[in-house]
Each structure stands twice: as C-alpha cells, then as structure tokens.
Amino acid sequence: MSKTFNFYDFHPALADFRAEVTDGLRAEPKMLSPKFFYDKAGSELFDAITELTEYYPSRTEIGILERHGEDMARLLGRQCLLLELGSGSSRKIRLLLDALQPRVYMPMDISREHLIGSAEALAADYPELEVHAACADYSAEFEIPYGPAHLPRAAFFPGSSIGNFEPTAAGELLQRVAEHLGDGGRLLIGVDLKKDPLRLQRAYDDAEQVTAAFNLNLLQRINRELDGDFELQQFSHRALYNPQQGRIEMHLVSHVDQTVTVAGERFSFVAGETIHTESSYKYSVAEFQQLANWAGYQAEQVWTDDEQLFSVHCLRVDSRSTGGRQECREAVN
Ligand SMILES: C[S@@+](CC[C@H](N)C(=O)[O-])C[C@H]1O[C@@H](n2cnc3c(N)ncnc32)[C@H](O)[C@@H]1O
C-alpha cells in the first residue's frame, strides 16, 4: 500500500437521487442523468463495454496515451497534484504515472465501491504515491479535499465523459476545473471525434447487448434504491445518432402503455415513449478547442490516432481567455 491512502466521501445523498429521478420521470420528454448508471454493477458493466470490439473509444484513447505519454507528462509537469475526474478503473492513468511521477494522485468518481477498489489497487502498485480518493459528483460544485498550496496542479479527464454534458454545461464544468487548477494549470482531456454515424451507433449498441444491459441496469438500480417496480422486460435499449445536435443518444423505450411506481409516485408511459438516459456529444478538434477557450483555457497540444477517431487535448488554464455562458453555447453551435 502507498505511504498515504485517504478516502473522502461526498457521495450524493439518497434524497438527491430520489428527487432527480422523480423530477426526470415527471419531465416531458422523460430523462435521467447518465451519472446514475454508475452503481457497482453499472461500473462493472461499463468496464465490460470497454472490452467490446465495437467500442473503439477506450482502446483508441489508450493507444494515444501509450504513444504520446512522455510528451503529455512533460507538458503536465512532474511532482504535481494530479486530479482525475471520473477515474473509474484508473486503468488509463497507469499509462502516465511512470513518466509523470505525480506527488499526489486524487481519483474522483461518483461510483463509491468501484472507486475504493480501483484506488486501493493503484495505491498498492505505487507505494511512493500519495493517493487521496474522493467520491463526489463533478456535475455540481465539488471540493478538492486535500491540496497543499506548494504543489502545482494538473487534471486528467479521459473517456470523453465531457461529451455527456450539453455544450453549455460542459463549458461550465471545464470552468470549475480551471478554478481548481489555477492559472497555468494543465488539463489532459480525452474527447471523441465526429465520425461515420454507423460506426458511432454500433459503438453504443453492440451485438452482445452489453450496452443494453448497462442502460437497463439503471431501472434495476431505481427498483432497488428507490422502491421502484419497473419491469425490465417491458423496456429496451435504443441508441441513435442525432446529427443536428452532433450527439449519440441512448434511450429506454417502453414496449407498452404502462404505469410504474417509484418512491411512492406513479409515472405513466405510452407504448414507444422513451426515457432519454445519455447524450454523448462528438466534437471536431476545432469545436472542442473553441469550447475550451471560452471556458478559460488555451489549447496547447492535441494528439489523435491515425484513423482520426479520438482526440486527447492538453489545455492550459489562462483566465484571460474566459468567456461567458452565452458565448460558450455559441462557440459550439
Ligand atoms: C464513461 S466512464 C469513463 C471511465 C474511465 N475514466 C475511462 O476512461 O474508461 C465515466 C466515469 O465517470 C464516472 N462519473 C460519471 N458521472 C460522474 C459525475 N457526475 N461525477 C463523478 N463521476 C462521474 C463514472 O462512475 C465512471 O467511472
């Protein structure tokens, strides 16, 4: 085990989960945040998705990190406090640790058990590294629970998870990260690129139906934690590319007219009605750099794979380039 391992628990309260789910099921169209996919089973299903042939983003991003890790480490700066947002299995950061040699690694994730397991395993493998794991929701204001002032800060945000946010909210999240990093801090972020819609669709609707199980697990989680009575066989997974918005959408489609109870409240579905459970925005390199610029960063470098499927950007916080929210929306639309 590393010389320091700490765990900080800011996991969202059950009451917040209940309020967000019931608000989402009351809304028209019905929608739930993708952050709720990640209970223990959801995190394990996501790890299985990353192994699928159709799911090119993980292996492509890993290939870019393997190829350019030394350059990335040089830009981020050694001996830093390294925050990782949505760290999941912490698999990708391992590709950078030897070159980067951070003083402190702070994985942050909403999925508590999965985070503890991954962070403990990493701490055992890197005994010289101080590991401070934080279970928190980065879609709202979040704290950096341990941050000695003398350590320069950098952040790693892989997996194109930024694409799960509407562009304005993505800009706001990048701004919050910039505030935590301070002027001159670096963010290394993985962003999925626009491409052939068929390839995208297959990545989110695989033949083995692992993504379908991942999507449906959300209903199982609601049944278990919020006293719901969703019948899973009455819903199915749908993934489609929305070209106007430049995003993949995942939905759960109701097969029949039905009424479902969650936390004591009844929700009606007509046959064919959907719950929108995830958006995954795709950006060109230029679009993402524009978004980052408005959020207060200068683009320093970008790496892509030979097929131009995925991009990894190194951004430097530069408060002079901070734009407003309206401009942030315009930058990407
Ligand atoms: C798409 S997976 C990516 C996992 C890993 N970073 C990778 O690249 O393979 C998203 C990760 O972010 C976490 N996550 C999703 N929404 C979150 C939120 N609002 N706050 C904190 N973590 C979140 C999930 O638990 C999951 O581990």
Tab-separated table of C-alpha atoms and ligand atoms in Angstrom:
chain	number	residue	atom	x	y	z
A	1	MET	CA	0.000	0.000	0.000
A	2	SER	CA	1.241	3.535	-0.718
A	3	LYS	CA	2.571	5.597	2.163
A	4	THR	CA	-0.668	7.631	2.212
A	5	PHE	CA	-4.133	6.461	1.272
A	6	ASN	CA	-7.165	8.546	2.180
A	7	PHE	CA	-10.768	8.306	1.143
A	8	TYR	CA	-13.171	11.276	1.224
A	9	ASP	CA	-16.871	10.533	0.888
A	10	PHE	CA	-19.055	13.196	-0.761
A	11	HIS	CA	-21.351	10.618	-2.395
A	12	PRO	CA	-24.694	12.276	-3.319
A	13	ALA	CA	-27.436	11.609	-0.735
A	14	LEU	CA	-30.225	9.130	-1.491
A	15	ALA	CA	-32.713	12.020	-1.180
A	16	ASP	CA	-30.950	13.824	-4.060
A	17	PHE	CA	-31.048	10.665	-6.192
A	18	ARG	CA	-34.778	10.321	-5.434
A	19	ALA	CA	-35.501	13.985	-6.245
A	20	GLU	CA	-33.546	13.930	-9.529
A	21	VAL	CA	-35.125	10.665	-10.675
A	22	THR	CA	-38.705	11.680	-9.886
A	23	ASP	CA	-38.156	15.126	-11.497
A	24	GLY	CA	-36.721	13.374	-14.576
A	25	LEU	CA	-39.643	10.961	-14.867
A	26	ARG	CA	-42.137	13.828	-14.477
A	27	ALA	CA	-40.416	15.795	-17.276
A	28	GLU	CA	-41.517	15.708	-20.913
A	29	PRO	CA	-39.680	14.098	-22.553
A	30	LYS	CA	-38.618	11.855	-19.653
A	31	MET	CA	-34.903	11.946	-18.921
A	32	LEU	CA	-32.381	10.702	-16.368
A	33	SER	CA	-28.763	11.765	-15.913
A	34	PRO	CA	-26.108	9.278	-17.106
A	35	LYS	CA	-24.290	9.788	-13.804
A	36	PHE	CA	-26.888	7.422	-12.283
A	37	PHE	CA	-25.666	4.484	-14.408
A	38	TYR	CA	-22.731	4.059	-12.093
A	39	ASP	CA	-23.616	1.921	-9.124
A	40	LYS	CA	-21.260	-1.041	-8.574
A	41	ALA	CA	-22.966	-3.184	-11.238
A	42	GLY	CA	-23.060	-0.236	-13.678
A	43	SER	CA	-19.327	0.397	-13.279
A	44	GLU	CA	-18.596	-3.287	-13.901
A	45	LEU	CA	-20.805	-3.243	-16.999
A	46	PHE	CA	-19.001	-0.134	-18.242
A	47	ASP	CA	-15.661	-1.910	-17.816
A	48	ALA	CA	-17.087	-4.775	-19.921
A	49	ILE	CA	-18.163	-2.267	-22.607
A	50	THR	CA	-14.581	-1.006	-22.892
A	51	GLU	CA	-13.523	-4.523	-23.996
A	52	LEU	CA	-16.060	-4.764	-26.847
A	53	THR	CA	-14.878	-4.801	-30.458
A	54	GLU	CA	-17.428	-2.127	-31.405
A	55	TYR	CA	-16.407	0.219	-28.580
A	56	TYR	CA	-13.420	1.903	-30.234
A	57	PRO	CA	-13.082	4.912	-27.812
A	58	SER	CA	-11.280	3.137	-24.935
A	59	ARG	CA	-8.684	1.233	-26.920
A	60	THR	CA	-8.101	4.214	-29.225
A	61	GLU	CA	-7.535	6.610	-26.324
A	62	ILE	CA	-5.251	4.035	-24.669
A	63	GLY	CA	-3.269	3.807	-27.929
A	64	ILE	CA	-2.825	7.604	-27.979
A	65	LEU	CA	-1.735	7.645	-24.318
A	66	GLU	CA	0.745	4.804	-24.919
A	67	ARG	CA	2.223	6.564	-27.917
A	68	HIS	CA	2.474	10.094	-26.524
A	69	GLY	CA	2.605	9.594	-22.748
A	70	GLU	CA	6.123	11.033	-22.407
A	71	ASP	CA	5.153	14.263	-24.198
A	72	MET	CA	1.971	14.507	-22.163
A	73	ALA	CA	3.872	14.049	-18.888
A	74	ARG	CA	6.352	16.756	-19.881
A	75	LEU	CA	3.525	19.225	-20.514
A	76	LEU	CA	1.597	18.373	-17.342
A	77	GLY	CA	4.712	18.708	-15.192
A	78	ARG	CA	6.227	16.247	-12.727
A	79	GLN	CA	5.631	16.196	-8.954
A	80	CYS	CA	2.159	17.697	-9.225
A	81	LEU	CA	-1.136	17.059	-7.528
A	82	LEU	CA	-2.977	15.131	-10.219
A	83	LEU	CA	-6.764	15.127	-10.091
A	84	GLU	CA	-8.539	12.532	-12.234
A	85	LEU	CA	-12.217	13.154	-12.977
A	86	GLY	CA	-14.403	10.068	-13.453
A	87	SER	CA	-11.423	7.816	-12.783
A	88	GLY	CA	-13.424	4.544	-12.984
A	89	SER	CA	-10.987	1.636	-13.023
A	90	SER	CA	-7.967	4.059	-13.042
A	91	ARG	CA	-6.623	1.969	-15.923
A	92	LYS	CA	-5.601	4.816	-18.234
A	93	ILE	CA	-3.716	6.872	-15.658
A	94	ARG	CA	-1.362	3.932	-15.111
A	95	LEU	CA	-0.011	4.623	-18.610
A	96	LEU	CA	1.154	8.081	-17.478
A	97	LEU	CA	2.287	7.515	-13.899
A	98	ASP	CA	5.850	6.355	-14.569
A	99	ALA	CA	6.581	9.319	-16.815
A	100	LEU	CA	4.617	11.857	-14.775
A	101	GLN	CA	5.630	10.861	-11.241
A	102	PRO	CA	2.987	12.984	-9.511
A	103	ARG	CA	3.336	13.632	-5.760
A	104	VAL	CA	-0.372	13.173	-5.150
A	105	TYR	CA	-2.978	11.291	-7.171
A	106	MET	CA	-6.606	12.198	-6.490
A	107	PRO	CA	-9.072	9.952	-8.320
A	108	MET	CA	-12.606	11.349	-8.164
A	109	ASP	CA	-15.664	9.321	-9.090
A	110	ILE	CA	-19.348	9.057	-8.208
A	111	SER	CA	-19.232	5.224	-8.034
A	112	ARG	CA	-18.089	4.633	-4.452
A	113	GLU	CA	-17.260	0.915	-4.193
A	114	HIS	CA	-15.663	0.818	-7.627
A	115	LEU	CA	-13.569	3.892	-6.812
A	116	ILE	CA	-12.356	2.455	-3.496
A	117	GLY	CA	-11.392	-0.853	-5.146
A	118	SER	CA	-9.537	0.797	-8.045
A	119	ALA	CA	-7.790	3.407	-5.887
A	120	GLU	CA	-6.649	0.815	-3.329
A	121	ALA	CA	-5.271	-1.414	-6.088
A	122	LEU	CA	-3.378	1.514	-7.592
A	123	ALA	CA	-2.021	2.573	-4.191
A	124	ALA	CA	-0.730	-0.962	-3.644
A	125	ASP	CA	1.075	-0.897	-7.002
A	126	TYR	CA	2.607	2.587	-6.480
A	127	PRO	CA	3.851	2.627	-2.877
A	128	GLU	CA	5.604	6.008	-3.234
A	129	LEU	CA	2.486	7.793	-4.431
A	130	GLU	CA	0.133	9.613	-2.048
A	131	VAL	CA	-3.404	8.582	-3.031
A	132	HIS	CA	-6.379	10.686	-1.930
A	133	ALA	CA	-9.563	9.250	-3.437
A	134	ALA	CA	-12.756	11.331	-3.413
A	135	CYS	CA	-16.244	10.046	-4.091
A	136	ALA	CA	-18.020	13.120	-5.484
A	137	ASP	CA	-20.347	14.343	-8.219
A	138	TYR	CA	-18.433	16.656	-10.558
A	139	SER	CA	-21.604	17.794	-12.337
A	140	ALA	CA	-22.119	20.175	-9.383
A	141	GLU	CA	-19.647	22.298	-7.400
A	142	PHE	CA	-17.062	19.946	-5.891
A	143	GLU	CA	-14.242	20.238	-3.390
A	144	ILE	CA	-10.597	19.294	-3.654
A	145	PRO	CA	-10.352	17.733	-0.169
A	146	TYR	CA	-6.549	17.696	0.005
A	147	GLY	CA	-4.466	20.341	-1.701
A	148	PRO	CA	-1.128	21.570	-0.332
A	149	ALA	CA	-0.599	25.054	-1.792
A	150	HIS	CA	3.002	24.371	-2.853
A	151	LEU	CA	2.049	21.593	-5.277
A	152	PRO	CA	1.317	22.558	-8.881
A	153	ARG	CA	-1.959	21.056	-10.095
A	154	ALA	CA	-2.934	19.125	-13.182
A	155	ALA	CA	-6.060	17.195	-14.123
A	156	PHE	CA	-6.821	14.167	-16.278
A	157	PHE	CA	-10.339	13.673	-17.665
A	158	PRO	CA	-10.353	10.660	-20.006
A	159	GLY	CA	-13.110	8.610	-21.622
A	160	SER	CA	-14.808	11.527	-23.426
A	161	SER	CA	-17.051	11.877	-20.363
A	162	ILE	CA	-17.159	15.618	-21.097
A	163	GLY	CA	-19.391	14.612	-24.055
A	164	ASN	CA	-22.123	13.552	-21.612
A	165	PHE	CA	-22.807	17.232	-20.887
A	166	GLU	CA	-24.772	19.665	-23.033
A	167	PRO	CA	-22.173	22.044	-24.501
A	168	THR	CA	-23.012	24.895	-22.108
A	169	ALA	CA	-22.824	22.599	-19.073
A	170	ALA	CA	-19.591	21.127	-20.470
A	171	GLY	CA	-18.137	24.641	-20.627
A	172	GLU	CA	-19.249	25.305	-17.048
A	173	LEU	CA	-17.656	22.060	-15.832
A	174	LEU	CA	-14.405	22.957	-17.596
A	175	GLN	CA	-14.570	26.374	-15.881
A	176	ARG	CA	-14.971	24.721	-12.454
A	177	VAL	CA	-11.975	22.508	-13.158
A	178	ALA	CA	-9.984	25.591	-14.254
A	179	GLU	CA	-10.804	27.305	-10.939
A	180	HIS	CA	-9.415	24.310	-9.037
A	181	LEU	CA	-6.280	24.164	-11.194
A	182	GLY	CA	-5.497	27.876	-11.108
A	183	ASP	CA	-3.773	29.916	-13.821
A	184	GLY	CA	-1.140	27.872	-15.640
A	185	GLY	CA	-2.611	24.508	-14.525
A	186	ARG	CA	-2.935	21.842	-17.211
A	187	LEU	CA	-5.901	19.643	-18.131
A	188	LEU	CA	-5.385	16.499	-20.237
A	189	ILE	CA	-8.775	15.527	-21.630
A	190	GLY	CA	-9.994	12.787	-23.976
A	191	VAL	CA	-12.679	13.784	-26.485
A	192	ASP	CA	-14.400	11.539	-29.010
A	193	LEU	CA	-14.364	12.928	-32.553
A	194	LYS	CA	-17.216	13.293	-35.068
A	195	LYS	CA	-17.280	10.354	-37.495
A	196	ASP	CA	-19.414	7.997	-39.581
A	197	PRO	CA	-22.789	7.760	-37.736
A	198	LEU	CA	-22.959	3.988	-38.347
A	199	ARG	CA	-19.680	3.423	-36.553
A	200	LEU	CA	-20.924	5.577	-33.677
A	201	GLN	CA	-24.214	3.775	-33.472
A	202	ARG	CA	-22.557	0.349	-33.338
A	203	ALA	CA	-20.291	1.516	-30.525
A	204	TYR	CA	-23.372	2.293	-28.418
A	205	ASP	CA	-25.492	-0.693	-29.497
A	206	ASP	CA	-23.194	-3.714	-29.519
A	207	ALA	CA	-24.113	-7.164	-30.778
A	208	GLU	CA	-23.619	-8.794	-27.355
A	209	GLN	CA	-26.046	-6.266	-25.805
A	210	VAL	CA	-23.679	-5.286	-23.013
A	211	THR	CA	-24.590	-1.632	-23.548
A	212	ALA	CA	-28.259	-2.617	-23.400
A	213	ALA	CA	-27.636	-4.288	-20.025
A	214	PHE	CA	-25.753	-1.168	-18.857
A	215	ASN	CA	-28.693	1.062	-19.833
A	216	LEU	CA	-31.321	-1.258	-18.289
A	217	ASN	CA	-29.293	-1.566	-15.072
A	218	LEU	CA	-30.414	1.984	-14.305
A	219	LEU	CA	-34.007	0.735	-13.915
A	220	GLN	CA	-32.788	-2.087	-11.681
A	221	ARG	CA	-30.919	0.429	-9.545
A	222	ILE	CA	-34.060	2.583	-9.251
A	223	ASN	CA	-36.102	-0.502	-8.270
A	224	ARG	CA	-33.596	-1.400	-5.559
A	225	GLU	CA	-32.735	2.011	-4.119
A	226	LEU	CA	-35.982	3.939	-4.697
A	227	ASP	CA	-38.545	1.198	-4.214
A	228	GLY	CA	-39.428	1.132	-7.915
A	229	ASP	CA	-41.370	-1.515	-9.811
A	230	PHE	CA	-40.004	-1.190	-13.358
A	231	GLU	CA	-40.433	-4.471	-15.241
A	232	LEU	CA	-37.189	-4.623	-17.181
A	233	GLN	CA	-38.563	-6.865	-19.926
A	234	GLN	CA	-41.077	-4.104	-20.769
A	235	PHE	CA	-38.273	-1.719	-21.808
A	236	SER	CA	-35.493	-1.946	-24.362
A	237	HIS	CA	-32.271	-0.119	-25.162
A	238	ARG	CA	-32.087	2.238	-28.148
A	239	ALA	CA	-29.059	4.188	-29.410
A	240	LEU	CA	-29.277	6.711	-32.242
A	241	TYR	CA	-27.125	9.456	-33.705
A	242	ASN	CA	-28.746	12.889	-33.678
A	243	PRO	CA	-26.961	14.760	-36.497
A	244	GLN	CA	-28.498	18.174	-35.668
A	245	GLN	CA	-27.072	18.028	-32.139
A	246	GLY	CA	-23.924	16.089	-33.083
A	247	ARG	CA	-24.576	13.526	-30.362
A	248	ILE	CA	-25.336	9.882	-29.738
A	249	GLU	CA	-28.464	9.475	-27.632
A	250	MET	CA	-29.301	6.452	-25.511
A	251	HIS	CA	-32.910	5.825	-24.581
A	252	LEU	CA	-35.003	3.222	-22.777
A	253	VAL	CA	-38.125	2.540	-24.826
A	254	SER	CA	-41.391	1.416	-23.237
A	255	HIS	CA	-42.870	-1.543	-25.165
A	256	VAL	CA	-46.430	-0.971	-23.950
A	257	ASP	CA	-48.724	1.506	-22.228
A	258	GLN	CA	-47.815	1.061	-18.571
A	259	THR	CA	-47.651	2.726	-15.189
A	260	VAL	CA	-44.585	2.458	-12.958
A	261	THR	CA	-44.255	3.425	-9.300
A	262	VAL	CA	-41.035	4.968	-7.989
A	263	ALA	CA	-40.646	6.276	-4.420
A	264	GLY	CA	-44.420	6.126	-3.983
A	265	GLU	CA	-45.160	8.199	-7.109
A	266	ARG	CA	-46.837	6.823	-10.241
A	267	PHE	CA	-45.486	7.536	-13.741
A	268	SER	CA	-47.354	6.666	-16.945
A	269	PHE	CA	-45.743	5.578	-20.214
A	270	VAL	CA	-47.403	5.153	-23.582
A	271	ALA	CA	-46.089	2.440	-25.909
A	272	GLY	CA	-42.969	3.739	-27.691
A	273	GLU	CA	-42.317	6.526	-25.171
A	274	THR	CA	-38.693	6.775	-24.071
A	275	ILE	CA	-36.546	7.833	-21.151
A	276	HIS	CA	-33.506	9.697	-22.506
A	277	THR	CA	-30.653	8.323	-20.389
A	278	GLU	CA	-27.475	9.580	-22.061
A	279	SER	CA	-26.167	12.022	-24.626
A	280	SER	CA	-22.645	11.694	-25.908
A	281	TYR	CA	-21.615	14.791	-27.868
A	282	LYS	CA	-18.947	14.397	-30.521
A	283	TYR	CA	-16.628	17.304	-31.353
A	284	SER	CA	-14.205	18.178	-34.098
A	285	VAL	CA	-10.809	19.260	-32.751
A	286	ALA	CA	-11.595	22.884	-33.641
A	287	GLU	CA	-15.033	22.806	-31.964
A	288	PHE	CA	-13.597	21.439	-28.749
A	289	GLN	CA	-10.744	23.928	-28.695
A	290	GLN	CA	-13.277	26.725	-29.114
A	291	LEU	CA	-15.306	25.392	-26.179
A	292	ALA	CA	-12.155	25.090	-24.062
A	293	ASN	CA	-11.125	28.592	-24.988
A	294	TRP	CA	-14.403	30.045	-23.802
A	295	ALA	CA	-14.080	28.050	-20.590
A	296	GLY	CA	-10.753	29.740	-19.817
A	297	TYR	CA	-8.098	27.562	-21.426
A	298	GLN	CA	-5.513	27.868	-24.162
A	299	ALA	CA	-5.135	24.791	-26.346
A	300	GLU	CA	-1.510	23.641	-26.040
A	301	GLN	CA	-1.418	20.396	-27.956
A	302	VAL	CA	-3.721	17.753	-29.357
A	303	TRP	CA	-2.979	14.144	-30.257
A	304	THR	CA	-5.186	11.901	-32.389
A	305	ASP	CA	-4.981	8.360	-33.750
A	306	ASP	CA	-4.287	7.579	-37.417
A	307	GLU	CA	-7.980	6.995	-38.171
A	308	GLN	CA	-8.999	10.307	-36.539
A	309	LEU	CA	-11.437	8.552	-34.221
A	310	PHE	CA	-10.420	10.137	-30.918
A	311	SER	CA	-8.534	13.163	-29.604
A	312	VAL	CA	-6.581	13.896	-26.423
A	313	HIS	CA	-6.098	17.613	-25.700
A	314	CYS	CA	-3.637	19.312	-23.396
A	315	LEU	CA	-5.199	22.605	-22.258
A	316	ARG	CA	-3.583	25.324	-20.111
A	317	VAL	CA	-5.692	27.452	-17.794
A	318	ASP	CA	-5.452	31.058	-18.905
A	319	SER	CA	-8.031	33.212	-17.151
A	320	ARG	CA	-7.677	35.919	-19.832
A	321	SER	CA	-9.464	33.651	-22.309
A	322	THR	CA	-12.544	33.027	-20.113
A	323	GLY	CA	-15.800	33.629	-21.982
A	324	GLY	CA	-19.388	33.950	-20.747
A	325	ARG	CA	-22.065	31.267	-20.777
A	326	GLN	CA	-23.852	32.603	-23.845
A	327	GLU	CA	-20.619	32.741	-25.811
A	328	CYS	CA	-19.857	29.214	-24.657
A	329	ARG	CA	-23.097	27.970	-26.224
A	330	GLU	CA	-22.443	29.944	-29.419
A	331	ALA	CA	-18.926	28.568	-29.613
A	332	VAL	CA	-20.190	25.061	-30.198
A	333	ASN	CA	-23.489	25.602	-32.053
B	1	LIG	C1	-17.525	6.769	-19.306
B	1	LIG	S1	-16.891	6.213	-17.773
B	1	LIG	C2	-15.147	6.500	-18.011
B	1	LIG	C3	-14.295	5.738	-17.049
B	1	LIG	C4	-12.795	5.924	-17.256
B	1	LIG	N1	-12.390	7.293	-16.973
B	1	LIG	C5	-12.399	5.575	-18.664
B	1	LIG	O1	-11.981	6.473	-19.383
B	1	LIG	O2	-12.504	4.405	-19.027
B	1	LIG	C6	-17.353	7.573	-16.737
B	1	LIG	C7	-16.785	7.513	-15.334
B	1	LIG	O3	-17.115	8.739	-14.685
B	1	LIG	C8	-17.856	8.491	-13.506
B	1	LIG	N2	-18.873	9.554	-13.438
B	1	LIG	C9	-19.929	9.719	-14.268
B	1	LIG	N3	-20.610	10.832	-13.937
B	1	LIG	C10	-19.961	11.366	-12.858
B	1	LIG	C11	-20.184	12.517	-12.059
B	1	LIG	N4	-21.202	13.351	-12.295
B	1	LIG	N5	-19.323	12.777	-11.053
B	1	LIG	C12	-18.268	11.939	-10.794
B	1	LIG	N6	-18.012	10.827	-11.521
B	1	LIG	C13	-18.850	10.547	-12.552
B	1	LIG	C14	-18.421	7.104	-13.654
B	1	LIG	O4	-18.639	6.481	-12.408
B	1	LIG	C15	-17.366	6.403	-14.492
B	1	LIG	O5	-16.367	5.835	-13.696
